[in-house]
């Protein structure tokens, strides 16, 4: 009880003594709009068709731009008007080279207006729900140059329900890259509980699976019957499982495979006969298998740009 | 993807939370959800690295005595000789013979340059991409990775620091939940990760419930972000304890021949532990090897430090390669600055700090190896080609992971930051 | 804005008189105080009231209300932690809480400030500040024990801070001689004299000048030339100490037994590294050559420049002062007219007591300048000014200074219920909650197990140190004395045999220097040497009262600096002593794992002999047992709700009690200080 009233009392006390917080939208924005935004806004083409950049690369027409700052660094440090050029520079005498607005470009701000900006900064530079020009926000991640992934052509987005079902088996299911319908499926944790039965569930998204990690699971050659039906499979890890040459033989239809990891399995030179038909293979890992160095070397030469690692 | 105000508390939010707890809203975080998030992260480039092993050479690793040899220049080379490597036309120091045989996997970044010539500031900049200030602590690289990419395995920590100073890997303004988990001796693993036999299951649960109740009352008295962080760690701890993946930290599970493959030193065993952790989905592992501050007796100390580095680093690359893990694991060898080409004879042939030019190494993670990037002049004094700052270096690490290098995170004090400040990723290094 | 101007005016006023103030000898400055503020309650009270008065004015100006004062329980717990570095024991708590004397708080402050715990806390404080370590050198082969001993003695004798600073900066000679351990200040940075100067500037003068070592400071007014002119004051110091013994280290022995000779040579080498090679000579040239790649304004590469302080007042060195430059520099550093020296230490002590500095960070004070139009903000300039005055009035006696602060009403204010960002100016209208420092956690827990923990000395023996102790039978000092007097052990057959036996057993461990075992023996040896030096006793044995308690339970100030990376203290954020004040109170998951599965269960609750059980066993009823548990661990009585919560466990007997203790130790209230 006692504690409750103390805390509540504090809240009341704080509310009573603090002046009402400055509202950015109704109070500060009009000031900026009138005095600053003309020069500090989104790039635009002038009448001659020339692109005009915001002065000092500082945009004040959006919350993002205001907080990001420009060429000369930050314009606002929340809570600290002394460290905020937005406030400091409007205080400078008209003849000062750093004064804002610059001499000739506009009248110096009134005392009231500059006080508003100061109080707003002291209060924490809170925009409330105002965003302003959304494009003023810091540049989002530049998307990687979109090289159309031929493999993705024709693939539809995998249904959520199907992905959920696979996740519930403990798998991590993610697109292989941003905006791709192709999926990567792996068990970072709990691989030991996964066997042939679980792999069958993956068939629901057969057309989407590009990367599959079954290392350390309890699968047998049986599972590879299912895996063989993933046409877009490029990356496959089977290391540390009970697969044999017979299982590898089932993979002869995986023409898109370019990475295959078989280390610590019981496969032998026999498997190489299957694999040599997969012309897109570029990396094959055969450490701790029964593959012999001689055959491995021959295999490596049989496909251009193929690297085989025996150790 | 613009602003990120997800977890930070403004003063206003704090007041609201305070009010809530004052009214006795139940808080049982010890059994609740972990505060650390597992973002559904999708990389922005194909076949991005999934993990980083960051080998930190603390103290300022001499570049001339390791990766950036100048065989024709005896004055700056002193006692160090150059040897051939598996990369045509590239030589490195005789102090790293095993690594010389793994050059095909590496890019030697011989154009590194920093503005910070003091240890604290240099390590800070390398670790955090911003210069040290008195006003804010920026998050460590691993913390950024945690924040932008989340964990791959929710059951164990996603950011681990082996044998390093725990202070170097704290989360800065991102808070304790993004900090690196420190492991001292790799052979000791994650200490205290199992409930002691002296406590029954019932009692263990009972005890934590009692503590929870006490904390609920305590929240009505005071509630700070430090307290909440501390409490949130209890659910993290419980999760780790009950996870099968704890064995990731247990080096006794490795065959003796593998342990011997890496070498007996603490650093080399740390590299082995790092590999295990990557296999269990840990995103960022930093392994520190100190003692590089060779103001004195450079030509005795550097070879000694190199021995452990050579053992661990070369074994790590070979082991990752044969397991088919190298493409998705970025291995970094970094240091805060280099050492003077001038040899100080009064200090028993020592070398002093030299930030202007130094060397780091990148391997795996999609890097096309067997070459150098960046070049110094004939005496190793000045970078003459492709100067790389620590920020550029970190941007490149971020790029390897497929992270959004330009994504802004706002600190609790309202300032915007990015993972590598103004660094530019060197995309030409990648396949 | 007004604040900053006021501060600037004050500084200028000081500087104006600075030049005149450098007359007068150092001894005059360090002369015994004529009054005795430490034992003058009226003085203490007046000073404390003045602080409170100025704060109250500030509250009015800032429109904040001071939070209601805390009760005895909370005040007592705060004081014990801040003054003595640990929570009170059950006995101590009960005694204080039941005391009805009106001046019991003043008395407790007095008592604690005279305790070993306080000395130890100040020792820890200095270790952090000076980055002092048990072992020196990048490979840790040299002993730093004399430095630690000197720091400990300085703390124990309450050496005034100006005297301490002066000794750090000017001591010359052989570090192992009585009173000369302060050479460790330069030995700590052997080979890095420029870094050393940057540290000095930071610790004592509040300026971060290290960036200017390589170039003109990017955002502050310091130029590279400034840095080198400062460094000129201590340039030319020689560390290390040449002695007779050095020739033995490299001597070729022509004895019949090559192996024996080698071992003896190793012994001499070890003695040389650990005992003889520790000292400082030279007064400081006062002149330095700019480096080859100097690129700052105002100087040319390889140009010789004279020493000059970055603050007006110390002036350039004159020709006749060459080789005496560091004395001159030191005199100026500690001069009361130096605008920084007093400011910094006053703020540091304020932070030590109140938890947050009047300006932060405490080692950086930036004046208003073109590059920094804002300058450092002092949250309460009137209090700051008074504290500077007070520090001078008490002649830099840090204990008396802290006594004033502990006696203030400000110290007793209630806890702020929310987060306080130490990087923003703070009104001090309440106490900011803080997590315990690593040392406080460890020491508080140690006090739950071992009685009279404050006085238990480090000195548990590893096999190596046992042999060392037994065979040699003396402290390191004694050996040193013996060899120094010219007694050549080669002539003492017994001595040789004994020493070889010892070397036989330990030479390999000492030389390897890398394995765990070696670390242990090094650590134990350091402890034994520290203790030996203190007591000059021969064998190191635990007095009876501590028999049976784990030897790991020593207070933090009896352990090596720093402790090994896996130690509880490091886990909880103890500084590695690599950087100035590098400790941290951040929490991480390995700490929590230790609290739930490690240290607490195994070493505290699992130890049936632990002191924590005494009060509980003495308590007659289950209710009393619950009370005893709360008082021991949280320093207060349980609330009725808490009693209801815990009573069923208390009634269960031993197992239930353990549950209660564990829950209390894992509660936020234990580790966060209100």
mmCIF file of C-alpha atoms in Angstrom, chain A residues 195-204 206 209 212 214 220-231 233 250-251 254:
data_model
loop_
_atom_site.group_PDB
_atom_site.id
_atom_site.type_symbol
_atom_site.label_atom_id
_atom_site.label_comp_id
_atom_site.label_asym_id
_atom_site.label_seq_id
_atom_site.Cartn_x
_atom_site.Cartn_y
_atom_site.Cartn_z
ATOM 1 C CA UNK A 195 14.379 -39.744 -39.766
ATOM 2 C CA UNK A 196 12.918 -40.965 -43.029
ATOM 3 C CA UNK A 197 9.356 -40.336 -41.852
ATOM 4 C CA UNK A 198 9.956 -36.656 -41.239
ATOM 5 C CA UNK A 199 11.665 -36.204 -44.585
ATOM 6 C CA UNK A 200 8.492 -37.372 -46.294
ATOM 7 C CA UNK A 201 6.779 -34.272 -44.876
ATOM 8 C CA UNK A 202 9.127 -32.111 -46.881
ATOM 9 C CA UNK A 203 7.532 -33.281 -50.101
ATOM 10 C CA UNK A 204 4.776 -30.764 -49.493
ATOM 11 C CA UNK A 206 9.158 -30.173 -53.057
ATOM 12 C CA UNK A 209 13.535 -26.635 -51.702
ATOM 13 C CA UNK A 212 18.614 -28.995 -47.578
ATOM 14 C CA UNK A 214 20.060 -33.505 -43.313
ATOM 15 C CA UNK A 220 18.613 -43.978 -44.345
ATOM 16 C CA UNK A 221 18.708 -44.437 -48.104
ATOM 17 C CA UNK A 222 14.904 -44.518 -47.889
ATOM 18 C CA UNK A 223 14.779 -40.757 -47.335
ATOM 19 C CA UNK A 224 16.702 -40.142 -50.512
ATOM 20 C CA UNK A 225 13.761 -41.463 -52.496
ATOM 21 C CA UNK A 226 11.902 -38.364 -51.329
ATOM 22 C CA UNK A 227 14.881 -36.060 -51.772
ATOM 23 C CA UNK A 228 15.344 -37.231 -55.339
ATOM 24 C CA UNK A 229 12.031 -35.574 -56.104
ATOM 25 C CA UNK A 230 13.223 -32.040 -55.242
ATOM 26 C CA UNK A 231 13.920 -30.641 -58.702
ATOM 27 C CA UNK A 233 17.809 -28.786 -55.060
ATOM 28 C CA UNK A 250 18.817 -42.347 -56.293
ATOM 29 C CA UNK A 251 20.049 -38.796 -56.669
ATOM 30 C CA UNK A 254 19.137 -33.934 -59.286
#
